[in-house]
XYZ file of C-alpha atoms in Angstrom:
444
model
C 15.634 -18.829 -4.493
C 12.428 -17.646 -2.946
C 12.758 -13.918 -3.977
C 14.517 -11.399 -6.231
C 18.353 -10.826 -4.698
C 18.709 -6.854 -4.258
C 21.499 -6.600 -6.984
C 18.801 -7.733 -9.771
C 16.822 -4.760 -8.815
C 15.664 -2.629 -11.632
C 14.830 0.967 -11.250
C 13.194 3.580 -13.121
C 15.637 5.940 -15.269
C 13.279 8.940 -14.377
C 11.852 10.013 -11.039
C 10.553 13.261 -9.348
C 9.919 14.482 -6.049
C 6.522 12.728 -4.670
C 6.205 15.664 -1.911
C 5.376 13.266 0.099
C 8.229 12.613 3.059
C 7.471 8.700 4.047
C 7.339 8.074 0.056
C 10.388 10.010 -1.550
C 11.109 9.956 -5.121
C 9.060 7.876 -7.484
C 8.877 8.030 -11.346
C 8.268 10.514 -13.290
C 4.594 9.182 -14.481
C 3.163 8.562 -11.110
C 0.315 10.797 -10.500
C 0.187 12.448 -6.411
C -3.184 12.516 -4.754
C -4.973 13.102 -2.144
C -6.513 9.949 -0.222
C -9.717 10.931 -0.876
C -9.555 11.505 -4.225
C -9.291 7.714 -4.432
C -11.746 6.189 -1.975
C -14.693 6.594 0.166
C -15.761 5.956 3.629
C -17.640 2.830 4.035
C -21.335 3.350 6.712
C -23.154 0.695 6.434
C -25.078 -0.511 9.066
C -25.762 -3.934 9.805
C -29.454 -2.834 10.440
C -31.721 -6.139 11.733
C -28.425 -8.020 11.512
C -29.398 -8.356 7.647
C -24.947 -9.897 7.554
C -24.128 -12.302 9.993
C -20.392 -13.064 8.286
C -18.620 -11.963 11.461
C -14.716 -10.458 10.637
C -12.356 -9.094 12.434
C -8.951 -7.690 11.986
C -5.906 -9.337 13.524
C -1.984 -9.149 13.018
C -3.133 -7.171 9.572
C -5.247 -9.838 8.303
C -9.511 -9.725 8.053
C -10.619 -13.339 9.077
C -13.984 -14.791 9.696
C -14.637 -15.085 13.634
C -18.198 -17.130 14.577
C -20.539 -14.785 15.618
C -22.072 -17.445 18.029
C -19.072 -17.954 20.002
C -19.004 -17.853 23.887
C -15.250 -16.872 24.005
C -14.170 -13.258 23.626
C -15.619 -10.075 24.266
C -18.393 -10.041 21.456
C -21.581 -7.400 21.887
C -25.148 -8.968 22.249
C -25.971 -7.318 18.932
C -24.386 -6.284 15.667
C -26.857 -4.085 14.329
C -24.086 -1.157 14.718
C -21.482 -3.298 12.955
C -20.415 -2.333 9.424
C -21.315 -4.415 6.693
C -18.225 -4.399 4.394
C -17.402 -6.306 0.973
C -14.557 -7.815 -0.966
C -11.796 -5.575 -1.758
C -12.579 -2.834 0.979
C -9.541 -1.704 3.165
C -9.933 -1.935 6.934
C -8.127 0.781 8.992
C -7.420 0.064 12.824
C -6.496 3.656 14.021
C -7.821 3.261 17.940
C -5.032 3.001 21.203
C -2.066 4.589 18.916
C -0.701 6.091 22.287
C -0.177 2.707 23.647
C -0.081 -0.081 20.790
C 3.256 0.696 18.443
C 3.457 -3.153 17.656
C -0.291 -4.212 16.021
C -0.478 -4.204 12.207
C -3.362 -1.334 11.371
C -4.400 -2.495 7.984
C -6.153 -5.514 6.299
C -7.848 -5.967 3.284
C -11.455 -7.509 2.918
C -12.049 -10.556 0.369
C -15.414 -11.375 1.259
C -18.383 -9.556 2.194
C -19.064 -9.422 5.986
C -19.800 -7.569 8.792
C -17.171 -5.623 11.321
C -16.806 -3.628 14.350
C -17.878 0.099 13.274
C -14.866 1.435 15.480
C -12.670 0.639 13.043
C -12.188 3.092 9.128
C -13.677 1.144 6.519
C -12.518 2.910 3.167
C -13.249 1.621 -0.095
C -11.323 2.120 -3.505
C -13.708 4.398 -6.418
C -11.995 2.468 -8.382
C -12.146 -0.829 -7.505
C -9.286 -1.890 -9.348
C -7.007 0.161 -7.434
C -8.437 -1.672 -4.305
C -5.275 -4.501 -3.840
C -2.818 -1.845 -5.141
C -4.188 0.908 -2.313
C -4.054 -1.573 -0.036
C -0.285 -2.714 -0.188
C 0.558 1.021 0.025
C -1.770 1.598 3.095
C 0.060 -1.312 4.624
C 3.567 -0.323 3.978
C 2.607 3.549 5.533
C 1.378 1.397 8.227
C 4.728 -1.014 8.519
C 6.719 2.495 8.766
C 4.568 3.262 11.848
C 3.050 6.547 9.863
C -0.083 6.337 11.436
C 1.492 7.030 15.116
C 3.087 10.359 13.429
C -0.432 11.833 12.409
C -1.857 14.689 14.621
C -0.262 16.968 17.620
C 0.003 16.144 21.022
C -1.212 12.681 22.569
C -3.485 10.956 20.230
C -5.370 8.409 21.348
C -7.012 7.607 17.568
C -7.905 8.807 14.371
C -11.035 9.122 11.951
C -11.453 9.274 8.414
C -11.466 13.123 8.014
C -7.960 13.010 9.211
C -7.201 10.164 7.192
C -8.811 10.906 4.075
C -6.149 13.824 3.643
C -3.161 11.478 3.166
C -1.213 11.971 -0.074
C -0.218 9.211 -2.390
C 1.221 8.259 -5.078
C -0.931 5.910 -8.071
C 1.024 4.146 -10.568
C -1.323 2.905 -14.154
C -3.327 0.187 -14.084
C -0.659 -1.931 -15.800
C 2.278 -1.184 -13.462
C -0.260 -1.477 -10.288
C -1.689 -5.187 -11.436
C 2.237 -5.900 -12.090
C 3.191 -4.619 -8.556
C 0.238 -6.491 -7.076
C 0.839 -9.939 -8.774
C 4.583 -9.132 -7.782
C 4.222 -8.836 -3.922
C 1.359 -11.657 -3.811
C 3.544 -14.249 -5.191
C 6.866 -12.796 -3.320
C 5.339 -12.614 -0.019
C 2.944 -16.018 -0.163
C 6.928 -17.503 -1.027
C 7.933 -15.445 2.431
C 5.325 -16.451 3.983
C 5.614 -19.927 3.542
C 8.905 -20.239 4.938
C 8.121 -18.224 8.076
C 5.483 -20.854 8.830
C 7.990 -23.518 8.179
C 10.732 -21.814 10.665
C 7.680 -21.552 12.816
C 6.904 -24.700 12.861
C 10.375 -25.936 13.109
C 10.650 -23.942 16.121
C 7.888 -25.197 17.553
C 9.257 -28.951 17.234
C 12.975 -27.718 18.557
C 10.836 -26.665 21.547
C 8.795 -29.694 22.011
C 12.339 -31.715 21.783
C 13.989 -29.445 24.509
C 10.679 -30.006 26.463
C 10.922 -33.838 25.966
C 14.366 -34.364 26.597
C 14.123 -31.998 29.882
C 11.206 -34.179 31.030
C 13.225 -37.621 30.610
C 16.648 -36.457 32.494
C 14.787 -35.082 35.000
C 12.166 -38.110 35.781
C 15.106 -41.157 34.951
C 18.419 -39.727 34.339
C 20.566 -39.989 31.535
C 21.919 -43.351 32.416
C 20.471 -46.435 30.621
C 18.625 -49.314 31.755
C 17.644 -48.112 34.423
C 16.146 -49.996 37.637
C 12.651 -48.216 38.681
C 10.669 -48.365 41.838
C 7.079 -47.480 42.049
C 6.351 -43.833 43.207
C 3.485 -42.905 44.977
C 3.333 -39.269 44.175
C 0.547 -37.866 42.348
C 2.925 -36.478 39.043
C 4.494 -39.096 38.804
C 4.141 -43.594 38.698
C 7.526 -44.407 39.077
C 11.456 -43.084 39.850
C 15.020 -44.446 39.296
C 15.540 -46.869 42.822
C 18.350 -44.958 44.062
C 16.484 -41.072 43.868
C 14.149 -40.295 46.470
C 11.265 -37.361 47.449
C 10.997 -34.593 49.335
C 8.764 -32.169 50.112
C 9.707 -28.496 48.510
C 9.473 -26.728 51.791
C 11.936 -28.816 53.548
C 14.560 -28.010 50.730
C 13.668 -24.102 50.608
C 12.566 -21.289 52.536
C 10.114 -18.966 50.917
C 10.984 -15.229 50.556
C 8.820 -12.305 48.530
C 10.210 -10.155 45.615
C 9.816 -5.978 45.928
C 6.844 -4.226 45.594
C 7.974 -2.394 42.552
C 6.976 -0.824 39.699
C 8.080 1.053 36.694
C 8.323 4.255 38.739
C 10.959 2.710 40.770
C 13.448 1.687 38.240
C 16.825 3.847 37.098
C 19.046 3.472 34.553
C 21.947 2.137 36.951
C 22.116 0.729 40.127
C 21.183 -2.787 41.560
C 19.733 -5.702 38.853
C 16.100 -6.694 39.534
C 14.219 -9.805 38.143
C 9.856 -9.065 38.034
C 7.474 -11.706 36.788
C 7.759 -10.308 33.439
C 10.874 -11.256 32.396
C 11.144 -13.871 33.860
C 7.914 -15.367 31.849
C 9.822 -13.591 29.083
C 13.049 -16.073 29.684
C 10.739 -19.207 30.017
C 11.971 -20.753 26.682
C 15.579 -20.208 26.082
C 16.939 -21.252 29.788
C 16.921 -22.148 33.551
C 19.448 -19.320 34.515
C 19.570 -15.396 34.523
C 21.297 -13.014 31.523
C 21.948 -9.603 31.761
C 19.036 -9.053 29.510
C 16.563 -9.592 32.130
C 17.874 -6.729 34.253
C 15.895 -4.040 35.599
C 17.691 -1.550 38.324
C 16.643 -0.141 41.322
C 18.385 2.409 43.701
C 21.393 1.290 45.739
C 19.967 2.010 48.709
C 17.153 -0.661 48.266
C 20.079 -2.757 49.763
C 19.583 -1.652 53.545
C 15.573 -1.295 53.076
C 14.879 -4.303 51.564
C 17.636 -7.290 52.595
C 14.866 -10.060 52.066
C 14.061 -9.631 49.007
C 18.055 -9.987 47.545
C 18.528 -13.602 46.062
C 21.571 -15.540 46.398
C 23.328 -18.270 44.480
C 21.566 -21.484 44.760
C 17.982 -19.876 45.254
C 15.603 -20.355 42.236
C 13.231 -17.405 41.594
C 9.685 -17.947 40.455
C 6.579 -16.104 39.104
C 3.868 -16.417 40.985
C 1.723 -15.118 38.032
C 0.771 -16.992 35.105
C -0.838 -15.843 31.538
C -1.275 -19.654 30.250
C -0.917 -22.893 31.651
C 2.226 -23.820 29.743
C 4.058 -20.343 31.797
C 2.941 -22.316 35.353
C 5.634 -22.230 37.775
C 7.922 -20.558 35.654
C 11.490 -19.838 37.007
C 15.140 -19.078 36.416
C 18.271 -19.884 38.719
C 20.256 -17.637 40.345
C 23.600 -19.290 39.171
C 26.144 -16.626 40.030
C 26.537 -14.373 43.758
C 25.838 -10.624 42.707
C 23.783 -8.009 44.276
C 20.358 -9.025 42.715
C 16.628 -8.395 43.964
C 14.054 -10.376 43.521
C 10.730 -7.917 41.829
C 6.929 -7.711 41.559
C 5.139 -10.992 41.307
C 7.698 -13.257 42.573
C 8.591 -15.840 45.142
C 12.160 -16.599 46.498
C 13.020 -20.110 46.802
C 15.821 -19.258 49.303
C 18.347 -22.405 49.337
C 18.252 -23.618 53.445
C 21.544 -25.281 52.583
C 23.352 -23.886 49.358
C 23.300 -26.842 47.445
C 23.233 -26.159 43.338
C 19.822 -26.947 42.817
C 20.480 -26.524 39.254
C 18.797 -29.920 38.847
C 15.627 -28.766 40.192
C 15.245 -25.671 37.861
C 15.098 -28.051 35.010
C 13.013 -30.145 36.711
C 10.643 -27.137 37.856
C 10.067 -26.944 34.109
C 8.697 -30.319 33.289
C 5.188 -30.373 32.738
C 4.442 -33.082 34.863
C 5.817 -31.408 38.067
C 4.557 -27.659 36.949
C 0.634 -29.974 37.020
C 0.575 -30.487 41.158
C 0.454 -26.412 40.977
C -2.100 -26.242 38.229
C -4.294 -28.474 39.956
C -4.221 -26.131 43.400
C -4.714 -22.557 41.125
C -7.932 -21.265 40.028
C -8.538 -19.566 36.630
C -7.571 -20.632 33.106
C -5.720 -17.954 31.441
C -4.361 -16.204 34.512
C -4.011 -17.194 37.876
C -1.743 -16.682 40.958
C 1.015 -18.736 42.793
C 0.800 -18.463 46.489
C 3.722 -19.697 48.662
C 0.141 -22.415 50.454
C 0.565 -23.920 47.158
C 4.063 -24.083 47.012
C 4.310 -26.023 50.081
C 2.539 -28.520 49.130
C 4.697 -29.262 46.260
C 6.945 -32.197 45.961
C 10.326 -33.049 44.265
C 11.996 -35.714 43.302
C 16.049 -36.411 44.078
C 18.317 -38.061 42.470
C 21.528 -38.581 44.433
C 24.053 -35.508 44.249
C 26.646 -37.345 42.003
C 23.458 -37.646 39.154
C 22.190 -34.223 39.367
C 25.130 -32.880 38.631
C 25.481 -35.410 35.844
C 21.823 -34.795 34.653
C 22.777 -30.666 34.494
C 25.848 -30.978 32.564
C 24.198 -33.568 30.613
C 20.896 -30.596 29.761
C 23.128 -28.080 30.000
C 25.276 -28.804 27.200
C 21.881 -30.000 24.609
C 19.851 -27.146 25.671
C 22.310 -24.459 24.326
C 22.783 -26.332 21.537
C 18.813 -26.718 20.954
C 18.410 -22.777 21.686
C 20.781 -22.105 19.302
C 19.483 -23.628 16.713
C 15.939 -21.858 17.663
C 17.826 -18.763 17.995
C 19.249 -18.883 13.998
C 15.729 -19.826 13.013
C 14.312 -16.833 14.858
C 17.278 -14.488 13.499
C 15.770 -16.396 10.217
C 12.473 -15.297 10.821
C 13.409 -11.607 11.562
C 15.514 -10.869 8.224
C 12.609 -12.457 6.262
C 9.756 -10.181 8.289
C 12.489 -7.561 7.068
C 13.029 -8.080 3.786
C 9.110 -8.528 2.719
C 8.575 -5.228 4.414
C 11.297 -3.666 1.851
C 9.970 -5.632 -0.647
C 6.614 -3.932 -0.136
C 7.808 -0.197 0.469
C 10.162 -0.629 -2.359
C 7.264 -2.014 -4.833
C 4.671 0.409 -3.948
C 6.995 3.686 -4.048
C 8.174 3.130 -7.079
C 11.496 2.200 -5.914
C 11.651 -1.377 -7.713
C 10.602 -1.539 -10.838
C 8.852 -4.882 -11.442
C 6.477 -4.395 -14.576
């Protein structure tokens, strides 16, 4: 069992009101204080780069970065950097009005320098340091920072931080509370990297098995005949190529943007979700939906897709999102949004087949080598014509669909449990934490 189930819990038989509304009751020995009471504002400057241990502070962890990288946006000097040591607690409180996702809070465990835009507070006490630090983090995992201050905040500073109450157990209970939630959470930890990981090969299995039904079929023994494209060496005999062009026309999605949408009215498919649909299918859900007005229906006829046209996003993040699409499998009012291109079907056929294939690698690499820029760059409907497909005779692509059809929901479903996995495991090391540092689990 990796943790403690919540029936073993043990509590404390006496508790009082911490006066503190994110915290609650705690026991009756806990001392209340003010954040300041408890720690101090680290300013040290990183004068004549004296530190050149670059850190910075990601998904709530500190980790060393190399300070003589060409990637990222790093400054020509760190002379205004902080220098900061082991056990210090690093406070991210900068874009709150925008970022409610990022994890504000990491701990130091080696000396180092870091940008001075972020709080750098460090224990009195340096015992307290690991202790301070779980409790800073589970304030942040209720989102407590985002609550601080009137009006629209765009950050915070240590003179607003500083007067934060908490709660401080003894030394005894807070080494027992630390040594607690280090071993609990590495355990957690551990298996979320597994189910990562195990994700990641469900993925690259989908991928692989895609890529073989769409380049030979699902037939065996196949007999092959060279290919003279530049994706691909060779193709079952009996398929044959065409160009994309001759097999769709090319239409635009709307203009839109998030000052366009309403609650109800006609479904509309934008780049984003369709990038955000990339791994789990070829066709649309209800969860992509966005909605326009009704009367986009008159204005805008070209841009509604129909069954048998494949929608694309003609904007890319990575190379692995190139030529990203999803099928229009069903006839219903539905626009096409920002960032896309309408494959319109010139004669209604279920092109089913080439969705799948669209998300092959090797056909997705005759666009990549026609697009300029690494981590973003932009599909034009040039590029798309000078695409080409492969066909396999009508009888096989509908065998080759029903064929990916039927182990691609089985594959996404079993990356679906392990991301359900993943999510009650984030969950219950985040009550884990709140409940160990508030007193609400006893675990000395």
């Amino acid at each position: 069992m990796v943790v403690s189930k919540m029936s073993e819990i043990t509590t404390y038989e006496k508790t009082k009101d911490s006066g503190i509304e994110w915290i609650g009751s705690v026991p009756s020995h806990w001392r209340v204080h003010t954040l300041y009471q408890l720690v101090t504002q680290v300013k040290e400057k990183n004068s004549n780069l004296q530190e050149k241990n670059l850190l910075s502070l990601s998904y709530g962890k500190i980790k060393r970065k190399d300070i003589d990288s060409p990637d990222g946006l790093l400054p020509a000097s760190f002379d205004g950097y902080n220098i900061i040591e082991d056990g210090d607690i690093v406070l991210r409180l900068t874009d709150l009005q925008n970022d409610h996702t990022s994890l504000r809070v990491g701990l130091a465990t080696e000396r180092g320098i870091i940008t001075s835009a972020y709080t750098t507070l460090r224990p009195i006490d340096t015992s307290n340091s690991k202790y301070l630090y779980y409790l800073l983090h589970a304030f942040d995992l209720k989102k407590g920072f985002y609550g601080m201050g009137s009006g629209v905040r765009q950050g915070l500073n240590y003179a607003e931080v500083k007067e934060l109450r908490v709660v401080l157990p003894s030394q005894d209970e807070q080494n027992a509370i630390v040594c607690f939630l280090d071993e609990q959470c590495g355990k957690i930890d551990s298996i979320i990297e597994e189910t990562k990981r195990a994700i990641e090969e469900y993925k690259c299995w989908k991928a692989s098995m895609i890529l073989e039904a769409v380049t030979r079929g699902v037939k065996p023994d196949r007999k092959m005949k060279k290919c003279d494209l530049e994706w691909i060496s060779e193709i079952p005999f009996t398929w044959k190529t065409d160009r994309l062009k001759a097999l769709f026309a090319f239409g635009k999605g709307l203009p839109i943007t998030k000052e366009n949408l309403v609650d109800e009215g006609i479904p509309v498919i934008s780049y984003g979700q369709i990038h955000a649909k990339y791994n789990t299918g070829t066709s649309i859900t209800e969860s992509l939906f966005r909605y326009v007005p009704e009367s986009y229906i008159e204005s805008n006829p070209d841009s509604l897709v129909h069954k048998g046209d494949i929608l694309v996003a003609d904007t890319s993040e990575d190379i692995d999102g190139c030529g990203n699409s999803v099928y229009i499998d069903k006839e219903m009012p539905l626009f096409a949004g920002y960032h896309t291109i309408i494959l319109k079907s010139i004669n209604q056929d279920d092109n089913k087949y080439l969705a799948y294939l669209f998300k092959s690698h090797v056909w997705r690499s005759q666009i990549r080598t026609r697009v300029s820029g690494v981590k973003l760059f932009s599909i034009s409907k040039k590029i798309l014509n000078f695409t080409t497909v492969i066909l396999p005779p009508k009888e096989e692509q509908e065998e080759i669909t029903r064929f990916l059809d039927e182990k691609c929901k089985l594959i996404d479903t079993l990356i679906e449990n392990k991301q359900a996995l993943m999510i009650d495991l984030e969950t219950y090391k985040r009550s884990l934490i709140y409940e160990s540092v508030t007193g609400k689990r006893k675990v000395v």
